[in-house]
Coordinates of C-alpha atoms and ligand atoms in Angstrom, one line a residue:
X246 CA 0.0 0.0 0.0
X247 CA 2.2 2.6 -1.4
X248 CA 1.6 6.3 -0.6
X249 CA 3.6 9.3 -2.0
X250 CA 3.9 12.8 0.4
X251 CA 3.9 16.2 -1.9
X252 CA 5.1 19.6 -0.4
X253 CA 5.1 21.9 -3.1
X254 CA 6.9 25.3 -3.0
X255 CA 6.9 28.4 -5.3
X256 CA 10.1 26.1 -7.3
X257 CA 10.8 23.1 -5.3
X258 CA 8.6 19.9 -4.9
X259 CA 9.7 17.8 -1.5
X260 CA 8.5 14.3 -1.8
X261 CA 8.3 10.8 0.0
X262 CA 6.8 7.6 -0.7
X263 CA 5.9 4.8 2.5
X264 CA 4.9 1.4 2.0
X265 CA 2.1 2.3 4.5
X266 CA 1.5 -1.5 4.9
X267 CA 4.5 -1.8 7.2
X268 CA 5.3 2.5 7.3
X269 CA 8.1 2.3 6.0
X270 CA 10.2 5.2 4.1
X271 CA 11.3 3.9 0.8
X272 CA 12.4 7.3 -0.5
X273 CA 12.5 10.7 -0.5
X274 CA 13.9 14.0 -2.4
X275 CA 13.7 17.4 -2.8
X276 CA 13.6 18.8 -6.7
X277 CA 14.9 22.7 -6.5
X278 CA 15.0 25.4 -8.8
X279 CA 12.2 25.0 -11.3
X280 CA 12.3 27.2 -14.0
X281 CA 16.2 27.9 -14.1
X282 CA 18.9 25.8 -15.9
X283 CA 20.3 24.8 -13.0
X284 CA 17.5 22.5 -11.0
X285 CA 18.6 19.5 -9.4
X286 CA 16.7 16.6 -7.7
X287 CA 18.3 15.3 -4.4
X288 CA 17.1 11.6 -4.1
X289 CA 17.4 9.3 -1.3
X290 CA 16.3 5.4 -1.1
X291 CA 16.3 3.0 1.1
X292 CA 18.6 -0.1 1.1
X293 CA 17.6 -3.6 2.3
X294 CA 20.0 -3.2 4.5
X295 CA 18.1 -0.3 6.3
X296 CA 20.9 2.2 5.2
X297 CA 20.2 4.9 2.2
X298 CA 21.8 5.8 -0.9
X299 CA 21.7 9.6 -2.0
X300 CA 21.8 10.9 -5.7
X301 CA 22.3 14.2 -7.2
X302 CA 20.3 14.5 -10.7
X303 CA 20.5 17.8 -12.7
X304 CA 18.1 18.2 -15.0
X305 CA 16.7 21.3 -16.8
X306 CA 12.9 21.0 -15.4
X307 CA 10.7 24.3 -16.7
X308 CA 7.8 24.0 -14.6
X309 CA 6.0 22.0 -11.8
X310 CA 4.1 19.7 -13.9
X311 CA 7.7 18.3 -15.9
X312 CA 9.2 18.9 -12.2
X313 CA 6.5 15.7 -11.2
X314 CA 6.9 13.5 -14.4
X315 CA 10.6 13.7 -13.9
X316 CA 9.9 12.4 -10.4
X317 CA 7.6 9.9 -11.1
X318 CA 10.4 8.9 -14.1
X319 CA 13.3 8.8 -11.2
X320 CA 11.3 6.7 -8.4
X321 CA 10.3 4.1 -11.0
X322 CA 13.7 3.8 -11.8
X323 CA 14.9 3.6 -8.5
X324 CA 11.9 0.9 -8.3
X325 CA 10.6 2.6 -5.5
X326 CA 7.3 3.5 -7.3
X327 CA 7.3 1.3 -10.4
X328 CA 4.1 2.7 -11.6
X329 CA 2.2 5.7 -9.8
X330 CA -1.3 4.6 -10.8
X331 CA -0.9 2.3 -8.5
X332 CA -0.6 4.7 -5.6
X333 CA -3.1 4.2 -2.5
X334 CA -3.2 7.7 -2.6
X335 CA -1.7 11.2 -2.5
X336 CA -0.9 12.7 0.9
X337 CA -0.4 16.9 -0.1
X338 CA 0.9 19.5 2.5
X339 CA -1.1 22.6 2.7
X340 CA 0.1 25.2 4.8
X341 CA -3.0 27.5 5.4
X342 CA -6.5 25.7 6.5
X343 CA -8.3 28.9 7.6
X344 CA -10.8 28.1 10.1
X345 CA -13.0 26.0 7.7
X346 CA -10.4 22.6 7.5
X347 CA -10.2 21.1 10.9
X348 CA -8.6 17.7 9.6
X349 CA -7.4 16.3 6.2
X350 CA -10.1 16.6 3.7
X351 CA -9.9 14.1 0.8
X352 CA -9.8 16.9 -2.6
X353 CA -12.3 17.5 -4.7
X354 CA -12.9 20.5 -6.3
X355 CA -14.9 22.5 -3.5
X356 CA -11.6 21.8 -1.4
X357 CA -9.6 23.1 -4.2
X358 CA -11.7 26.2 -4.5
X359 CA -11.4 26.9 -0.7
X360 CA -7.1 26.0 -0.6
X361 CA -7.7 29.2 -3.3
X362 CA -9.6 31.5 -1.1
X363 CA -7.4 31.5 1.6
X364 CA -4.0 32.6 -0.6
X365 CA -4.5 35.8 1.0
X366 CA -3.6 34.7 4.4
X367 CA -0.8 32.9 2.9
X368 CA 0.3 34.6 -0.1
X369 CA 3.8 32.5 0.0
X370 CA 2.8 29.0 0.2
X371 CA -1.0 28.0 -1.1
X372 CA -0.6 29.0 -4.3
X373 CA 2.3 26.7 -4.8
X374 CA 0.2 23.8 -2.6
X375 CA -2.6 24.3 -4.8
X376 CA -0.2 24.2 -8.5
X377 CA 0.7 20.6 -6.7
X378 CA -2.5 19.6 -6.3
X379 CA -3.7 20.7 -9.7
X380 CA -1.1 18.8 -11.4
X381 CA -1.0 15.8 -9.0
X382 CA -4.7 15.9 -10.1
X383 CA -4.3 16.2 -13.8
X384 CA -1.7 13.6 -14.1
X385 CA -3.3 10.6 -11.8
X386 CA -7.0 11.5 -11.8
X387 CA -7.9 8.2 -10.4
X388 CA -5.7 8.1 -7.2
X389 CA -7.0 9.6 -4.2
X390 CA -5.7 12.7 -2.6
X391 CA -5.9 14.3 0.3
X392 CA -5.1 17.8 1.9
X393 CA -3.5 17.6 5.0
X394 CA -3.6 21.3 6.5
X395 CA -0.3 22.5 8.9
X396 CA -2.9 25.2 10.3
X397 CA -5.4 22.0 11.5
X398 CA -3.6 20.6 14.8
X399 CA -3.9 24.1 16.3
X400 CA -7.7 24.1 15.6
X401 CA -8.7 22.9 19.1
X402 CA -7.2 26.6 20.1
X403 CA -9.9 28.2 22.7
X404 CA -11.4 31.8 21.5
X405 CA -9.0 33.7 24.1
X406 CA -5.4 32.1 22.5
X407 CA -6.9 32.5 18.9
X408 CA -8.3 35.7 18.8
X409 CA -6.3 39.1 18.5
X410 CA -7.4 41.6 20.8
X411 CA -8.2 44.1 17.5
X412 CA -11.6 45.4 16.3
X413 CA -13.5 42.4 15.8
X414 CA -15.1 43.1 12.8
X415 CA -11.6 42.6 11.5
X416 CA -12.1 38.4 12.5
X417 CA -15.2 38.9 11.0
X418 CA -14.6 40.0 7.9
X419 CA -11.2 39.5 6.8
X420 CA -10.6 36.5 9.0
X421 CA -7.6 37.6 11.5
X422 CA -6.8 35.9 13.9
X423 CA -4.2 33.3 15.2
X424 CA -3.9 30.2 13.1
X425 CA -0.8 28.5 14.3
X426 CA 1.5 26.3 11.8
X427 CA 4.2 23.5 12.1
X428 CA 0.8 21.6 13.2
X429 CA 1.9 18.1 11.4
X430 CA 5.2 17.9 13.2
X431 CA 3.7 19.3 16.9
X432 CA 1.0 16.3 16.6
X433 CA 3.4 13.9 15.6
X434 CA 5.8 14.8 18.5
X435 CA 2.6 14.7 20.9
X436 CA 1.8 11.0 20.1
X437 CA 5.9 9.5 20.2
X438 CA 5.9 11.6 23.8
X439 CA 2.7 9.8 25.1
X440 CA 4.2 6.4 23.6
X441 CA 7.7 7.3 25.1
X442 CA 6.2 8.1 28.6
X443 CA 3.8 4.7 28.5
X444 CA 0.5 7.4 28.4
X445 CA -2.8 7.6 26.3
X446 CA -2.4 10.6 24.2
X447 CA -5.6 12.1 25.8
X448 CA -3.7 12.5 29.2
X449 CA -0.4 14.4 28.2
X450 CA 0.2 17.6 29.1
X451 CA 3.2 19.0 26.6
X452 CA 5.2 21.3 25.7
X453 CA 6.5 21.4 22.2
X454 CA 9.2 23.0 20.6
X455 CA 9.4 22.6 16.9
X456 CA 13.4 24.6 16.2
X457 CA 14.1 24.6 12.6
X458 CA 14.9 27.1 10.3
X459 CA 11.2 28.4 11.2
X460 CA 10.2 27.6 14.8
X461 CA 7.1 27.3 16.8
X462 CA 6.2 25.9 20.4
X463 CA 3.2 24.8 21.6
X464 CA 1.1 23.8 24.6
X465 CA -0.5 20.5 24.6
X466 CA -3.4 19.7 27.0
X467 CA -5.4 16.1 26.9
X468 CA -3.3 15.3 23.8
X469 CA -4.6 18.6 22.0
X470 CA -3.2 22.2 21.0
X471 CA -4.4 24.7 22.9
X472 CA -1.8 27.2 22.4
X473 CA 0.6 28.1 20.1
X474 CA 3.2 30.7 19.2
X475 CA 2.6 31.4 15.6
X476 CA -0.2 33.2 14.7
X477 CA -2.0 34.7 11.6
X478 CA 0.8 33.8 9.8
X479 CA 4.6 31.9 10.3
X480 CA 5.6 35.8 11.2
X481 CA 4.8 35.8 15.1
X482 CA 6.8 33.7 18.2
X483 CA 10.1 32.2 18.4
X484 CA 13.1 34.0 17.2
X485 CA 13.6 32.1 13.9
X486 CA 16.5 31.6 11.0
X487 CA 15.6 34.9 9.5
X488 CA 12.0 36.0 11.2
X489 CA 11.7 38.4 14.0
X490 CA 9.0 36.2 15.3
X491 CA 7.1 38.9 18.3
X492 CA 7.9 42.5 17.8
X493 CA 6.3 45.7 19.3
X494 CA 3.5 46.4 16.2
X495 CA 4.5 49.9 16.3
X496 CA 7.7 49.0 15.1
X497 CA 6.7 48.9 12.0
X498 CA 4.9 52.2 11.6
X499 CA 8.0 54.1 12.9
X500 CA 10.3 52.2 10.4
X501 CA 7.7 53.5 7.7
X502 CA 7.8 57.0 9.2
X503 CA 11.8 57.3 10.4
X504 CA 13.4 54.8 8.0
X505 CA 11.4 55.3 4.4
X506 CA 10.5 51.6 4.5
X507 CA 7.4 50.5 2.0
X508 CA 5.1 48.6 3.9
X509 CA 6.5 45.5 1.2
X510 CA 10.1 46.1 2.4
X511 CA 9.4 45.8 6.2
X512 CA 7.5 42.5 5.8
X513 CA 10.1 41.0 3.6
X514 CA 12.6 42.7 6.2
X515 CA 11.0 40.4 8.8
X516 CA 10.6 37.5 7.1
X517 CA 13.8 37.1 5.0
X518 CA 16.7 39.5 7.0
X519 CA 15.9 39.2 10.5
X520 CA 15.8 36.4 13.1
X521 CA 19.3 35.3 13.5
X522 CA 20.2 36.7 10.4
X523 CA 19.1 40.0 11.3
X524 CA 21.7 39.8 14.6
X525 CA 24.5 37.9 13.2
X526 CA 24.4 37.5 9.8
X527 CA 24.0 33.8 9.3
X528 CA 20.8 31.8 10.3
X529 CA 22.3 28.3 10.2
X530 CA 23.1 27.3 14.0
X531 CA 25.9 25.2 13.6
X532 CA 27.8 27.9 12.1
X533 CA 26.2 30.5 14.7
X534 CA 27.3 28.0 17.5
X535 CA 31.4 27.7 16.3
X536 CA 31.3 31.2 15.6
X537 CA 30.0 32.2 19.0
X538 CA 32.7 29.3 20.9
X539 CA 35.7 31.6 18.7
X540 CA 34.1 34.1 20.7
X541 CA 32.0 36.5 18.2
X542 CA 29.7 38.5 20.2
X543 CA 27.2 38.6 17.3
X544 CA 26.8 35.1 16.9
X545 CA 26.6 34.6 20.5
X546 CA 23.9 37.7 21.4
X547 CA 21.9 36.0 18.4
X548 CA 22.2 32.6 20.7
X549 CA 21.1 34.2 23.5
X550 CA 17.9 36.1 22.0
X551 CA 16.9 32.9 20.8
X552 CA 17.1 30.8 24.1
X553 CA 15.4 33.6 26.1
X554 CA 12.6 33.7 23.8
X555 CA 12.1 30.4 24.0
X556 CA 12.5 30.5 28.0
X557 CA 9.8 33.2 28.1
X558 CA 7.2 30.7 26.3
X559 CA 8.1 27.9 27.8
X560 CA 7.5 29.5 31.2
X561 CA 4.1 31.2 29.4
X562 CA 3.4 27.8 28.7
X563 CA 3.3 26.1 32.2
X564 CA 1.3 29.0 33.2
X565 CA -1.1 27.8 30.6
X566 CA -1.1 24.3 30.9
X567 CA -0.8 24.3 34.9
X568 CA 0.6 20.9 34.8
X569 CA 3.4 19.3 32.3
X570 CA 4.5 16.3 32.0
X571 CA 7.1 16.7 28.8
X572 CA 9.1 19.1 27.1
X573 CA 9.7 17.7 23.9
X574 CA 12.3 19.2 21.8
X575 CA 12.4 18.6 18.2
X576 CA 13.4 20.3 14.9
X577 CA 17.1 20.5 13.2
X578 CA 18.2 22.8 16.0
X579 CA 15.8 20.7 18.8
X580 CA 16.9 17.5 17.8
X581 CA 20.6 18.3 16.7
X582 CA 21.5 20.8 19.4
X583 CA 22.8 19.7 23.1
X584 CA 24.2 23.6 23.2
X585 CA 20.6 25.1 22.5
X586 CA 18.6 22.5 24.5
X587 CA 21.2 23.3 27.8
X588 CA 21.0 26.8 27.4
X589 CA 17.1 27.2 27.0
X590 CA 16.6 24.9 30.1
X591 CA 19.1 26.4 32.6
X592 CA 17.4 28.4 35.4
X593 CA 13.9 26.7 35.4
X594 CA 14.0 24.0 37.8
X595 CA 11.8 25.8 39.7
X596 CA 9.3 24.5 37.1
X597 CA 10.8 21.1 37.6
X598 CA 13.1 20.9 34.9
X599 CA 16.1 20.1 35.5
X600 CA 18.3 18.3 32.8
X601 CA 20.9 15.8 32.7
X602 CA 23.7 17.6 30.7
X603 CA 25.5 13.8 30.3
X604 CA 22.3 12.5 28.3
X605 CA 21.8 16.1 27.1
X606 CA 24.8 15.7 25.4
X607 CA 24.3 12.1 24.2
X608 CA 21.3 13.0 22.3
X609 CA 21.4 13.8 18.8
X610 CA 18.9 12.8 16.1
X611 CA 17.8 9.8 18.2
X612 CA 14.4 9.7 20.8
X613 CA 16.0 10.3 24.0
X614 CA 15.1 11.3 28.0
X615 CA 17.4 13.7 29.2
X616 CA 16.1 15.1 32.0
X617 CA 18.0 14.6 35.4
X618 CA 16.8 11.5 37.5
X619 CA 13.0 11.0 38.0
X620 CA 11.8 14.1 37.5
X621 CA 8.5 15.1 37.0
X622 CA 8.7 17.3 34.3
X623 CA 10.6 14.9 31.7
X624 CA 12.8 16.3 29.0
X625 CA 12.7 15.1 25.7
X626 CA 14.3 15.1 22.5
X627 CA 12.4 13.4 19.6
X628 CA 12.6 13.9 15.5
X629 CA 10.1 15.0 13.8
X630 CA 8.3 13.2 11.2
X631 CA 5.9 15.4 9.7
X632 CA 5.9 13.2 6.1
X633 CA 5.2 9.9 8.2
X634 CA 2.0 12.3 9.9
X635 CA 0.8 13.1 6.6
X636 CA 0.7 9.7 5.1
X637 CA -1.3 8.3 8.3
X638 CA -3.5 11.1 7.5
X639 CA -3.7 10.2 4.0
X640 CA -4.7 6.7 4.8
X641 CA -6.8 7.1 7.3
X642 CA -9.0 10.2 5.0
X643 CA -8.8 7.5 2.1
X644 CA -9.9 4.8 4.5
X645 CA -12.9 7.0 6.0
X646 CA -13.8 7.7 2.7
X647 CA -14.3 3.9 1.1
X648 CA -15.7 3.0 4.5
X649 CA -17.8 5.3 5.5
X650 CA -16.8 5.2 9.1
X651 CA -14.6 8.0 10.8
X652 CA -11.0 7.4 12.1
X653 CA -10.5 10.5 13.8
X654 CA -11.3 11.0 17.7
Ligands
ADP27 P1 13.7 23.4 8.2 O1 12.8 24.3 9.0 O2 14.2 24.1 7.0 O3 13.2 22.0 7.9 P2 15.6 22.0 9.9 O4 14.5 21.5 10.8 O5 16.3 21.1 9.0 O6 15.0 23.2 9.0 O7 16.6 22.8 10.9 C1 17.6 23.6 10.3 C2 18.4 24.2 11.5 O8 18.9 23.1 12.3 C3 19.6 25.0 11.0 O9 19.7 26.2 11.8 C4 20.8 24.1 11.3 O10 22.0 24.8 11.5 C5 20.3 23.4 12.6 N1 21.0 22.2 12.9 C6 21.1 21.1 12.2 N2 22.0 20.2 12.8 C7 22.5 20.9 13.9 C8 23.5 20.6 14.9 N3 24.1 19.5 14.9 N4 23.7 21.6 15.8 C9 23.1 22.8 15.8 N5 22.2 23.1 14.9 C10 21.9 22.2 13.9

């Protein structure tokens, strides 16, 4: 029961096909730079002996659609997809539900209509989602395929964390409001953290912090989001690669006034040339960390702005949740970083956490406890899978669909 994951983006297609049988991985790649001479496909399959092999394919692709026939052409010849009629079904990443998608939704053409209305709240990344769909469609019209929204996990989100405290005909009318993203991989984290800690999801009490290049926490209750740090869009929260994440709103209208700065240049400021950019100049954290141990003050303030932020929620977070069983730390940076983990954690074992810098350091890219001793409040550090989350929900939607009966709690 074979299953291929799409994430389309503006000129890249990330993609990954399970056996959903047994759920495994039997490849994956990223295809960049559609539309210039220079796109290459990064392909990775799995052995039989567990292990994978990586290629590097250049190959002048013009647009999306040739972007997935070239695909399609690599993974059958890689015999990891010999033929992609046969697909159980389509798993595509959406980034924006809006308030309507609450879950996957298998794609028909009312969903596609509705992925369209909301491209204003995410001018960047549904109209690429929806190209995927549209030619996923148009190619394989008889396989199943489902939307799996990043926006959905956070729609448990009470009125008081969701709402802005702005005019509310402004929710009203032109929808704003807090959405949260990074939903896939928060869930996903949420269900390995019950299973590590030997609980049913619906009694964990979380804390989740997704670090990657973007980065979002979030505060789990009963299994379920109920808060989150980004909002409307990616913009708000966590210091991030190159996103101020929270800023004083009046920021902006003084850089306007003072500074010159087109309403366009002071978004694209905030998205693209601030976060750890913005401070140091580079927004990749290995390099941030060596730079900062050769002692650069830059690199090392950009460190510290980004663990204090992240202290600040995490301690918001408690507040919020009252009690917490887990912090769950995930992400390139979560997952990769013993530096960033110790850092962010020092100081709060008045909340109870308190970690064990020997396992602290131990862990990289593997589920790990690292908390010190029995502690309540248990510490841990577990990759993200947010391709595996979409396939289950693939399945499941597909499964719900030929059976008539619901899979979702
Ligand atoms: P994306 O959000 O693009 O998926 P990732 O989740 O892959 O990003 O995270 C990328 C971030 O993780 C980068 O800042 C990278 O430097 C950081 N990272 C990866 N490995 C390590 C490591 N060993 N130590 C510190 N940071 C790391």
């Amino acid at each position: 029961m074979k299953v291929t994951i799409v994430n389309c983006g503006s000129s890249s297609i990330k993609y990954a096909v399970f056996d959903m049988s047994t759920r495994e991985l039997l490849g994956s790649g990223l295809l960049e730079k559609i539309g210039s001479d220079d796109s290459r496909l990064r392909h990775r399959r799995l052995n039989p002996n567990g292990s994978f092999d990586e290629i590097l394919m250049h190959e002048k692709v013009s647009n999306h659609a040739e972007g997935f026939e070239f695909i399609f052409k690599v993974a059958a010849k890689m015999r990891i997809l010999e033929d992609p009629h046969e697909l159980f079904g389509i798993g595509h990443r959406v980034v924006h539900g809006g308030e309507v998608n609450h879950g996957p939704v298998l794609i028909d053409l009312s969903v596609m209509s509705k992925i369209g209305d909301l491209i204003p709240l995410a001018p960047l990344h549904n109209p690429a989602n929806l190209k995927g769909v549209e030619i996923a469609l148009n190619l394989l019209p008889e396989v199943p395929q489902v939307a799996v929204f990043d926006t959905s996990f956070h729609a448990t989100m009470p009125p008081h964390a969701f709402h802005y405290a702005l005019p509310y005909s402004l929710y009203k009318e032109h929808h704003v409001r807090r959405y949260g993203f990074h939903g896939n991989s928060h869930s996903y984290v949420a269900k390995r953290a019950a299973a590590m800690l030997g609980k049913p999801l619906e009694s964990l009490n979380a804390v989740t912090l997704h670090l990657g290049n973007g980065a979002s926490v979030a505060a789990i209750q009963g299994g379920k989001s109920v808060d989150t740090s980004m909002g409307m869009t990616p913009l708000e929260g966590l210091v991030m690669g190159t996103r101020s994440g929270d800023l004083d709103p009046a920021v902006h209208f003084f850089l306007m006034r003072e500074a010159g700065m087109s309403a366009d240049e002071v978004e694209t400021m905030l998205n693209s040339q601030s976060g750890l950019k913005g401070i140091c100049g580079s927004n990749d954290m290995r390099e941030i960390g060596s730079l900062a141990a050769k002692g650069d003050q830059k690199a090392q303030l950009a460190m510290d702005i980004f663990c204090y932020r992240l202290k600040k929620y995490i301690g918001a977070y408690f507040a919020v949740l009252g009690r917490v069983d887990a912090i769950v730390f995930t992400g390139g940076i979560g997952e990769n970083s013993a530096l960033i983990r110790s850092a962010t954690c020092q100081g709060l074992s008045g909340l109870g956490i308190v970690m064990d810098e020997n396992s602290n350091s131990g862990a990289s890219g593997k589920e790990a406890e690292i908390q010190e001793g029995q502690n309540v409040v248990k510490i841990l550090v577990i990759p993200t899978n947010e391709e595996l989350e979409i396939a289950d929900h693939t399945v499941e939607t597909i499964k719900w669909f030929k059976t008539g009966s619901p899979p979702f709690k």
